[in-house]
Structure formats: C-alpha cells, structure tokens
C-alpha cells in the first residue's frame, strides 16, 4: 500500500483551507500535514511539515504565493507546488512556472480535479508528463503540470514546456488550453 500524499495548504482564507481539507478527506490518499494563512508563514513552517505537495494561493496579503515558490522549494526541495488561483490570465501561469511551480489550477475547479491535480503533482519527477488534458466545463485556464497526465506519460524538458506555454500566452491571454506540448 502506498503512503498518503502529504499536503500543505496555503491560503489567506480559512474557509478555503477548510474546504480543501474536506476535499482531501480520504486519509488513505491524502494527509493535510499543515496549513498556513500567508506566504511568510508557509516559508517559516515548510521544513517542519515536509509536504509532498504544497497547494499555494497566488494572491495573498503580505506577499504573492508565486514569489514564495523559490524559497519554499529551497527549504523543502522534495516538495512540489500546485498554484491555486482565481486568475485565468496565462501570464500568471507563466510566472508560476518560471518561479518553479509544478502546476496551476483555478479555484473554480471541481473537488475531483483538485484531487487529481495533487496526485499528478506528487508524481512529478524532473519533467512534465503527458499532454495537457482537454478543457471542459467552466474552468477558464488549464493547469500547467496538473493536467499533464496520460496513460502513456512522455517526458519534456522544463525549458521546452515553458517555451510552449509562452507561445500559448502570446496567442491570447484568455486562451482555453487544449494542448501545451
């Protein structure tokens, strides 16, 4: 039996943190090891919690989640970061990828999409896996690594992935991503 994915939740809204904890309620699959209400608190506590995945809000008072990514990964190098945001502009996705985030998911995603995203991020190893899944529903922007899963994973160097995302961003900041490879 595989160990539960250790998750750290960082969002300035307690109702969002509680909602994510509830969505991740399967103790066999997920263990919420810590919660933080700010980027600074997350940075201060990440070594204590040693999560597999950090679910990190993009916009928080006192500091951007995106700007916290490099320091979080420096303090917990085995962790993977999933950005969670209300922002649908491709520039936020690109900024998150450049900072070192492994995925980006809209806050209006379904609970199943969040669980799938966290599982995908936990399996991230040095490159992105598979094509980005087709966009469905009301989610305005696909995640970066989150939806990069398929039955037959492929490897892509981060620089190649970033180039393809930058091409997408130049095409339209409101593009609904069907493929990022």
JSON list of C-alpha atoms in Angstrom, two decimals:
[
{"chain": "A", "resi": 1, "resn": "UNK", "atom": "CA", "xyz": [0.00, 0.00, 0.00]},
{"chain": "A", "resi": 2, "resn": "UNK", "atom": "CA", "xyz": [1.34, 3.45, -0.90]},
{"chain": "A", "resi": 3, "resn": "UNK", "atom": "CA", "xyz": [1.63, 6.19, 1.67]},
{"chain": "A", "resi": 4, "resn": "UNK", "atom": "CA", "xyz": [-0.81, 9.07, 1.69]},
{"chain": "A", "resi": 5, "resn": "UNK", "atom": "CA", "xyz": [0.29, 12.22, -0.15]},
{"chain": "A", "resi": 6, "resn": "UNK", "atom": "CA", "xyz": [1.41, 14.79, 2.44]},
{"chain": "A", "resi": 7, "resn": "UNK", "atom": "CA", "xyz": [-0.23, 18.14, 1.59]},
{"chain": "A", "resi": 8, "resn": "UNK", "atom": "CA", "xyz": [0.40, 21.65, 2.91]},
{"chain": "A", "resi": 9, "resn": "UNK", "atom": "CA", "xyz": [-2.40, 24.15, 2.22]},
{"chain": "A", "resi": 10, "resn": "UNK", "atom": "CA", "xyz": [-1.54, 27.86, 1.97]},
{"chain": "A", "resi": 11, "resn": "UNK", "atom": "CA", "xyz": [-4.39, 30.35, 1.53]},
{"chain": "A", "resi": 12, "resn": "UNK", "atom": "CA", "xyz": [-5.31, 33.52, 3.37]},
{"chain": "A", "resi": 13, "resn": "UNK", "atom": "CA", "xyz": [-8.98, 32.48, 3.61]},
{"chain": "A", "resi": 14, "resn": "UNK", "atom": "CA", "xyz": [-9.74, 29.97, 6.36]},
{"chain": "A", "resi": 15, "resn": "UNK", "atom": "CA", "xyz": [-12.88, 28.78, 4.57]},
{"chain": "A", "resi": 16, "resn": "UNK", "atom": "CA", "xyz": [-10.77, 27.83, 1.53]},
{"chain": "A", "resi": 17, "resn": "UNK", "atom": "CA", "xyz": [-8.25, 25.97, 3.69]},
{"chain": "A", "resi": 18, "resn": "UNK", "atom": "CA", "xyz": [-11.07, 24.13, 5.46]},
{"chain": "A", "resi": 19, "resn": "UNK", "atom": "CA", "xyz": [-12.74, 23.33, 2.13]},
{"chain": "A", "resi": 20, "resn": "UNK", "atom": "CA", "xyz": [-9.53, 21.89, 0.71]},
{"chain": "A", "resi": 21, "resn": "UNK", "atom": "CA", "xyz": [-9.01, 19.85, 3.88]},
{"chain": "A", "resi": 22, "resn": "UNK", "atom": "CA", "xyz": [-12.55, 18.50, 3.47]},
{"chain": "A", "resi": 23, "resn": "UNK", "atom": "CA", "xyz": [-12.00, 17.67, -0.24]},
{"chain": "A", "resi": 24, "resn": "UNK", "atom": "CA", "xyz": [-8.85, 15.77, 0.74]},
{"chain": "A", "resi": 25, "resn": "UNK", "atom": "CA", "xyz": [-10.73, 13.81, 3.42]},
{"chain": "A", "resi": 26, "resn": "UNK", "atom": "CA", "xyz": [-9.60, 10.35, 2.30]},
{"chain": "A", "resi": 27, "resn": "UNK", "atom": "CA", "xyz": [-6.84, 9.53, 4.83]},
{"chain": "A", "resi": 28, "resn": "UNK", "atom": "CA", "xyz": [-5.58, 6.64, 2.69]},
{"chain": "A", "resi": 29, "resn": "UNK", "atom": "CA", "xyz": [-4.88, 9.02, -0.20]},
{"chain": "A", "resi": 30, "resn": "UNK", "atom": "CA", "xyz": [-4.12, 12.41, 1.41]},
{"chain": "A", "resi": 31, "resn": "UNK", "atom": "CA", "xyz": [-2.81, 13.77, 4.69]},
{"chain": "A", "resi": 32, "resn": "UNK", "atom": "CA", "xyz": [-3.03, 17.52, 5.29]},
{"chain": "A", "resi": 33, "resn": "UNK", "atom": "CA", "xyz": [0.15, 17.99, 7.34]},
{"chain": "A", "resi": 34, "resn": "UNK", "atom": "CA", "xyz": [-0.14, 21.74, 7.77]},
{"chain": "A", "resi": 35, "resn": "UNK", "atom": "CA", "xyz": [-1.97, 24.92, 6.90]},
{"chain": "A", "resi": 36, "resn": "UNK", "atom": "CA", "xyz": [-0.69, 28.48, 6.58]},
{"chain": "A", "resi": 37, "resn": "UNK", "atom": "CA", "xyz": [-2.54, 31.76, 6.10]},
{"chain": "A", "resi": 38, "resn": "UNK", "atom": "CA", "xyz": [0.35, 33.57, 4.38]},
{"chain": "A", "resi": 39, "resn": "UNK", "atom": "CA", "xyz": [3.41, 33.00, 2.25]},
{"chain": "A", "resi": 40, "resn": "UNK", "atom": "CA", "xyz": [5.62, 34.05, 5.17]},
{"chain": "A", "resi": 41, "resn": "UNK", "atom": "CA", "xyz": [4.02, 31.52, 7.50]},
{"chain": "A", "resi": 42, "resn": "UNK", "atom": "CA", "xyz": [4.38, 28.80, 4.85]},
{"chain": "A", "resi": 43, "resn": "UNK", "atom": "CA", "xyz": [8.07, 29.58, 4.41]},
{"chain": "A", "resi": 44, "resn": "UNK", "atom": "CA", "xyz": [8.59, 29.52, 8.18]},
{"chain": "A", "resi": 45, "resn": "UNK", "atom": "CA", "xyz": [6.84, 26.16, 8.66]},
{"chain": "A", "resi": 46, "resn": "UNK", "atom": "CA", "xyz": [7.54, 24.14, 5.49]},
{"chain": "A", "resi": 47, "resn": "UNK", "atom": "CA", "xyz": [10.63, 22.41, 6.97]},
{"chain": "A", "resi": 48, "resn": "UNK", "atom": "CA", "xyz": [8.56, 21.35, 9.95]},
{"chain": "A", "resi": 49, "resn": "UNK", "atom": "CA", "xyz": [5.80, 19.80, 7.83]},
{"chain": "A", "resi": 50, "resn": "UNK", "atom": "CA", "xyz": [7.86, 18.46, 4.87]},
{"chain": "A", "resi": 51, "resn": "UNK", "atom": "CA", "xyz": [4.92, 18.13, 2.47]},
{"chain": "A", "resi": 52, "resn": "UNK", "atom": "CA", "xyz": [4.94, 16.20, -0.79]},
{"chain": "A", "resi": 53, "resn": "UNK", "atom": "CA", "xyz": [2.67, 18.85, -2.35]},
{"chain": "A", "resi": 54, "resn": "UNK", "atom": "CA", "xyz": [2.14, 22.49, -1.41]},
{"chain": "A", "resi": 55, "resn": "UNK", "atom": "CA", "xyz": [-1.23, 23.86, -2.54]},
{"chain": "A", "resi": 56, "resn": "UNK", "atom": "CA", "xyz": [-0.44, 27.58, -2.71]},
{"chain": "A", "resi": 57, "resn": "UNK", "atom": "CA", "xyz": [-2.74, 30.55, -3.31]},
{"chain": "A", "resi": 58, "resn": "UNK", "atom": "CA", "xyz": [-1.41, 33.03, -5.86]},
{"chain": "A", "resi": 59, "resn": "UNK", "atom": "CA", "xyz": [-2.75, 36.24, -4.28]},
{"chain": "A", "resi": 60, "resn": "UNK", "atom": "CA", "xyz": [-2.41, 36.79, -0.55]},
{"chain": "A", "resi": 61, "resn": "UNK", "atom": "CA", "xyz": [-1.96, 39.88, 1.58]},
{"chain": "A", "resi": 62, "resn": "UNK", "atom": "CA", "xyz": [1.64, 40.39, 2.61]},
{"chain": "A", "resi": 63, "resn": "UNK", "atom": "CA", "xyz": [3.18, 38.53, -0.31]},
{"chain": "A", "resi": 64, "resn": "UNK", "atom": "CA", "xyz": [2.45, 36.67, -3.51]},
{"chain": "A", "resi": 65, "resn": "UNK", "atom": "CA", "xyz": [2.37, 32.90, -3.42]},
{"chain": "A", "resi": 66, "resn": "UNK", "atom": "CA", "xyz": [4.26, 32.91, -6.71]},
{"chain": "A", "resi": 67, "resn": "UNK", "atom": "CA", "xyz": [7.12, 34.90, -5.18]},
{"chain": "A", "resi": 68, "resn": "UNK", "atom": "CA", "xyz": [7.27, 32.40, -2.28]},
{"chain": "A", "resi": 69, "resn": "UNK", "atom": "CA", "xyz": [7.78, 29.36, -4.54]},
{"chain": "A", "resi": 70, "resn": "UNK", "atom": "CA", "xyz": [11.60, 29.53, -4.86]},
{"chain": "A", "resi": 71, "resn": "UNK", "atom": "CA", "xyz": [12.12, 29.82, -1.10]},
{"chain": "A", "resi": 72, "resn": "UNK", "atom": "CA", "xyz": [9.59, 27.09, -0.33]},
{"chain": "A", "resi": 73, "resn": "UNK", "atom": "CA", "xyz": [11.37, 24.75, -2.73]},
{"chain": "A", "resi": 74, "resn": "UNK", "atom": "CA", "xyz": [14.75, 25.70, -1.29]},
{"chain": "A", "resi": 75, "resn": "UNK", "atom": "CA", "xyz": [13.53, 24.79, 2.20]},
{"chain": "A", "resi": 76, "resn": "UNK", "atom": "CA", "xyz": [11.67, 21.66, 1.07]},
{"chain": "A", "resi": 77, "resn": "UNK", "atom": "CA", "xyz": [13.42, 20.51, -2.13]},
{"chain": "A", "resi": 78, "resn": "UNK", "atom": "CA", "xyz": [11.36, 17.33, -2.47]},
{"chain": "A", "resi": 79, "resn": "UNK", "atom": "CA", "xyz": [8.06, 19.22, -2.38]},
{"chain": "A", "resi": 80, "resn": "UNK", "atom": "CA", "xyz": [6.01, 20.01, -5.47]},
{"chain": "A", "resi": 81, "resn": "UNK", "atom": "CA", "xyz": [3.96, 23.19, -5.78]},
{"chain": "A", "resi": 82, "resn": "UNK", "atom": "CA", "xyz": [0.42, 23.45, -7.10]},
{"chain": "A", "resi": 83, "resn": "UNK", "atom": "CA", "xyz": [-0.69, 27.07, -7.52]},
{"chain": "A", "resi": 84, "resn": "UNK", "atom": "CA", "xyz": [-4.37, 27.66, -6.80]},
{"chain": "A", "resi": 85, "resn": "UNK", "atom": "CA", "xyz": [-5.89, 30.85, -8.16]},
{"chain": "A", "resi": 86, "resn": "UNK", "atom": "CA", "xyz": [-8.89, 32.82, -9.28]},
{"chain": "A", "resi": 87, "resn": "UNK", "atom": "CA", "xyz": [-6.74, 34.32, -12.04]},
{"chain": "A", "resi": 88, "resn": "UNK", "atom": "CA", "xyz": [-7.18, 32.92, -15.52]},
{"chain": "A", "resi": 89, "resn": "UNK", "atom": "CA", "xyz": [-4.63, 35.03, -17.39]},
{"chain": "A", "resi": 90, "resn": "UNK", "atom": "CA", "xyz": [-1.84, 33.00, -18.95]},
{"chain": "A", "resi": 91, "resn": "UNK", "atom": "CA", "xyz": [0.74, 35.42, -17.55]},
{"chain": "A", "resi": 92, "resn": "UNK", "atom": "CA", "xyz": [0.02, 34.14, -14.03]},
{"chain": "A", "resi": 93, "resn": "UNK", "atom": "CA", "xyz": [0.62, 30.57, -15.21]},
{"chain": "A", "resi": 94, "resn": "UNK", "atom": "CA", "xyz": [3.88, 31.55, -16.88]},
{"chain": "A", "resi": 95, "resn": "UNK", "atom": "CA", "xyz": [5.06, 33.50, -13.85]},
{"chain": "A", "resi": 96, "resn": "UNK", "atom": "CA", "xyz": [4.27, 30.49, -11.64]},
{"chain": "A", "resi": 97, "resn": "UNK", "atom": "CA", "xyz": [6.17, 28.10, -13.94]},
{"chain": "A", "resi": 98, "resn": "UNK", "atom": "CA", "xyz": [9.14, 30.45, -14.09]},
{"chain": "A", "resi": 99, "resn": "UNK", "atom": "CA", "xyz": [9.16, 30.60, -10.27]},
{"chain": "A", "resi": 100, "resn": "UNK", "atom": "CA", "xyz": [9.31, 26.79, -10.13]},
{"chain": "A", "resi": 101, "resn": "UNK", "atom": "CA", "xyz": [5.67, 25.76, -9.63]},
{"chain": "A", "resi": 102, "resn": "UNK", "atom": "CA", "xyz": [4.74, 22.34, -10.94]},
{"chain": "A", "resi": 103, "resn": "UNK", "atom": "CA", "xyz": [1.09, 23.10, -11.63]},
{"chain": "A", "resi": 104, "resn": "UNK", "atom": "CA", "xyz": [-1.61, 25.75, -11.73]},
{"chain": "A", "resi": 105, "resn": "UNK", "atom": "CA", "xyz": [-5.29, 25.18, -11.03]},
{"chain": "A", "resi": 106, "resn": "UNK", "atom": "CA", "xyz": [-8.25, 27.54, -10.98]},
{"chain": "A", "resi": 107, "resn": "UNK", "atom": "CA", "xyz": [-10.21, 27.86, -7.74]},
{"chain": "A", "resi": 108, "resn": "UNK", "atom": "CA", "xyz": [-13.42, 27.10, -9.59]},
{"chain": "A", "resi": 109, "resn": "UNK", "atom": "CA", "xyz": [-12.17, 23.59, -10.38]},
{"chain": "A", "resi": 110, "resn": "UNK", "atom": "CA", "xyz": [-14.12, 20.62, -9.08]},
{"chain": "A", "resi": 111, "resn": "UNK", "atom": "CA", "xyz": [-13.07, 18.67, -5.98]},
{"chain": "A", "resi": 112, "resn": "UNK", "atom": "CA", "xyz": [-12.19, 15.72, -8.22]},
{"chain": "A", "resi": 113, "resn": "UNK", "atom": "CA", "xyz": [-9.95, 17.96, -10.34]},
{"chain": "A", "resi": 114, "resn": "UNK", "atom": "CA", "xyz": [-8.15, 19.18, -7.21]},
{"chain": "A", "resi": 115, "resn": "UNK", "atom": "CA", "xyz": [-7.55, 15.61, -6.01]},
{"chain": "A", "resi": 116, "resn": "UNK", "atom": "CA", "xyz": [-6.34, 14.61, -9.48]},
{"chain": "A", "resi": 117, "resn": "UNK", "atom": "CA", "xyz": [-4.08, 17.68, -9.63]},
{"chain": "A", "resi": 118, "resn": "UNK", "atom": "CA", "xyz": [-2.49, 16.94, -6.27]},
{"chain": "A", "resi": 119, "resn": "UNK", "atom": "CA", "xyz": [-1.93, 13.31, -7.24]},
{"chain": "A", "resi": 120, "resn": "UNK", "atom": "CA", "xyz": [-0.36, 14.37, -10.56]},
{"chain": "A", "resi": 121, "resn": "UNK", "atom": "CA", "xyz": [1.87, 16.93, -8.86]},
{"chain": "A", "resi": 122, "resn": "UNK", "atom": "CA", "xyz": [3.01, 14.35, -6.30]},
{"chain": "A", "resi": 123, "resn": "UNK", "atom": "CA", "xyz": [4.15, 12.10, -9.18]},
{"chain": "A", "resi": 124, "resn": "UNK", "atom": "CA", "xyz": [6.07, 14.92, -10.90]},
{"chain": "A", "resi": 125, "resn": "UNK", "atom": "CA", "xyz": [9.70, 13.87, -11.45]},
{"chain": "A", "resi": 126, "resn": "UNK", "atom": "CA", "xyz": [12.01, 16.29, -13.28]},
{"chain": "A", "resi": 127, "resn": "UNK", "atom": "CA", "xyz": [9.76, 16.85, -16.27]},
{"chain": "A", "resi": 128, "resn": "UNK", "atom": "CA", "xyz": [6.15, 17.09, -17.26]},
{"chain": "A", "resi": 129, "resn": "UNK", "atom": "CA", "xyz": [4.13, 14.00, -18.06]},
{"chain": "A", "resi": 130, "resn": "UNK", "atom": "CA", "xyz": [1.81, 13.56, -21.00]},
{"chain": "A", "resi": 131, "resn": "UNK", "atom": "CA", "xyz": [-0.30, 16.00, -22.94]},
{"chain": "A", "resi": 132, "resn": "UNK", "atom": "CA", "xyz": [-2.49, 18.53, -21.20]},
{"chain": "A", "resi": 133, "resn": "UNK", "atom": "CA", "xyz": [-5.98, 17.14, -20.92]},
{"chain": "A", "resi": 134, "resn": "UNK", "atom": "CA", "xyz": [-8.75, 18.69, -22.98]},
{"chain": "A", "resi": 135, "resn": "UNK", "atom": "CA", "xyz": [-10.56, 21.59, -21.36]},
{"chain": "A", "resi": 136, "resn": "UNK", "atom": "CA", "xyz": [-14.09, 21.00, -20.18]},
{"chain": "A", "resi": 137, "resn": "UNK", "atom": "CA", "xyz": [-16.60, 22.84, -18.07]},
{"chain": "A", "resi": 138, "resn": "UNK", "atom": "CA", "xyz": [-16.26, 26.37, -16.76]},
{"chain": "A", "resi": 139, "resn": "UNK", "atom": "CA", "xyz": [-12.57, 26.33, -15.84]},
{"chain": "A", "resi": 140, "resn": "UNK", "atom": "CA", "xyz": [-11.05, 29.16, -17.82]},
{"chain": "A", "resi": 141, "resn": "UNK", "atom": "CA", "xyz": [-7.41, 28.09, -17.85]},
{"chain": "A", "resi": 142, "resn": "UNK", "atom": "CA", "xyz": [-5.91, 24.65, -17.73]},
{"chain": "A", "resi": 143, "resn": "UNK", "atom": "CA", "xyz": [-3.27, 23.87, -15.21]},
{"chain": "A", "resi": 144, "resn": "UNK", "atom": "CA", "xyz": [0.36, 23.56, -16.14]},
{"chain": "A", "resi": 145, "resn": "UNK", "atom": "CA", "xyz": [1.65, 20.22, -14.89]},
{"chain": "A", "resi": 146, "resn": "UNK", "atom": "CA", "xyz": [-1.59, 19.35, -13.18]},
{"chain": "A", "resi": 147, "resn": "UNK", "atom": "CA", "xyz": [-3.34, 18.14, -16.27]},
{"chain": "A", "resi": 148, "resn": "UNK", "atom": "CA", "xyz": [-0.16, 16.79, -17.85]},
{"chain": "A", "resi": 149, "resn": "UNK", "atom": "CA", "xyz": [-1.06, 13.15, -17.34]},
{"chain": "A", "resi": 150, "resn": "UNK", "atom": "CA", "xyz": [-1.98, 10.34, -19.69]},
{"chain": "A", "resi": 151, "resn": "UNK", "atom": "CA", "xyz": [-1.89, 6.56, -19.85]},
{"chain": "A", "resi": 152, "resn": "UNK", "atom": "CA", "xyz": [1.46, 6.77, -21.66]},
{"chain": "A", "resi": 153, "resn": "UNK", "atom": "CA", "xyz": [3.49, 9.54, -19.99]},
{"chain": "A", "resi": 154, "resn": "UNK", "atom": "CA", "xyz": [6.11, 11.35, -22.03]},
{"chain": "A", "resi": 155, "resn": "UNK", "atom": "CA", "xyz": [9.00, 13.45, -20.83]},
{"chain": "A", "resi": 156, "resn": "UNK", "atom": "CA", "xyz": [9.51, 17.09, -21.75]},
{"chain": "A", "resi": 157, "resn": "UNK", "atom": "CA", "xyz": [12.32, 19.30, -20.58]},
{"chain": "A", "resi": 158, "resn": "UNK", "atom": "CA", "xyz": [11.01, 22.21, -18.48]},
{"chain": "A", "resi": 159, "resn": "UNK", "atom": "CA", "xyz": [12.54, 24.69, -20.94]},
{"chain": "A", "resi": 160, "resn": "UNK", "atom": "CA", "xyz": [10.57, 23.15, -23.82]},
{"chain": "A", "resi": 161, "resn": "UNK", "atom": "CA", "xyz": [7.40, 23.22, -21.78]},
{"chain": "A", "resi": 162, "resn": "UNK", "atom": "CA", "xyz": [7.97, 26.85, -20.84]},
{"chain": "A", "resi": 163, "resn": "UNK", "atom": "CA", "xyz": [8.52, 27.77, -24.50]},
{"chain": "A", "resi": 164, "resn": "UNK", "atom": "CA", "xyz": [5.25, 26.10, -25.50]},
{"chain": "A", "resi": 165, "resn": "UNK", "atom": "CA", "xyz": [3.39, 27.90, -22.72]},
{"chain": "A", "resi": 166, "resn": "UNK", "atom": "CA", "xyz": [4.95, 31.22, -23.72]},
{"chain": "A", "resi": 167, "resn": "UNK", "atom": "CA", "xyz": [3.74, 30.61, -27.29]},
{"chain": "A", "resi": 168, "resn": "UNK", "atom": "CA", "xyz": [0.25, 29.97, -25.92]},
{"chain": "A", "resi": 169, "resn": "UNK", "atom": "CA", "xyz": [0.41, 33.16, -23.86]},
{"chain": "A", "resi": 170, "resn": "UNK", "atom": "CA", "xyz": [1.41, 35.24, -26.89]},
{"chain": "A", "resi": 171, "resn": "UNK", "atom": "CA", "xyz": [-1.52, 33.80, -28.82]},
{"chain": "A", "resi": 172, "resn": "UNK", "atom": "CA", "xyz": [-4.07, 35.00, -26.29]},
{"chain": "A", "resi": 173, "resn": "UNK", "atom": "CA", "xyz": [-4.09, 35.62, -22.58]},
{"chain": "A", "resi": 174, "resn": "UNK", "atom": "CA", "xyz": [-7.62, 34.20, -22.45]},
{"chain": "A", "resi": 175, "resn": "UNK", "atom": "CA", "xyz": [-6.84, 31.04, -24.43]},
{"chain": "A", "resi": 176, "resn": "UNK", "atom": "CA", "xyz": [-8.51, 27.88, -23.29]},
{"chain": "A", "resi": 177, "resn": "UNK", "atom": "CA", "xyz": [-5.66, 25.41, -23.42]},
{"chain": "A", "resi": 178, "resn": "UNK", "atom": "CA", "xyz": [-6.27, 22.20, -25.31]},
{"chain": "A", "resi": 179, "resn": "UNK", "atom": "CA", "xyz": [-2.63, 21.22, -25.51]},
{"chain": "A", "resi": 180, "resn": "UNK", "atom": "CA", "xyz": [0.58, 22.63, -24.13]},
{"chain": "A", "resi": 181, "resn": "UNK", "atom": "CA", "xyz": [3.02, 20.34, -25.91]}
]
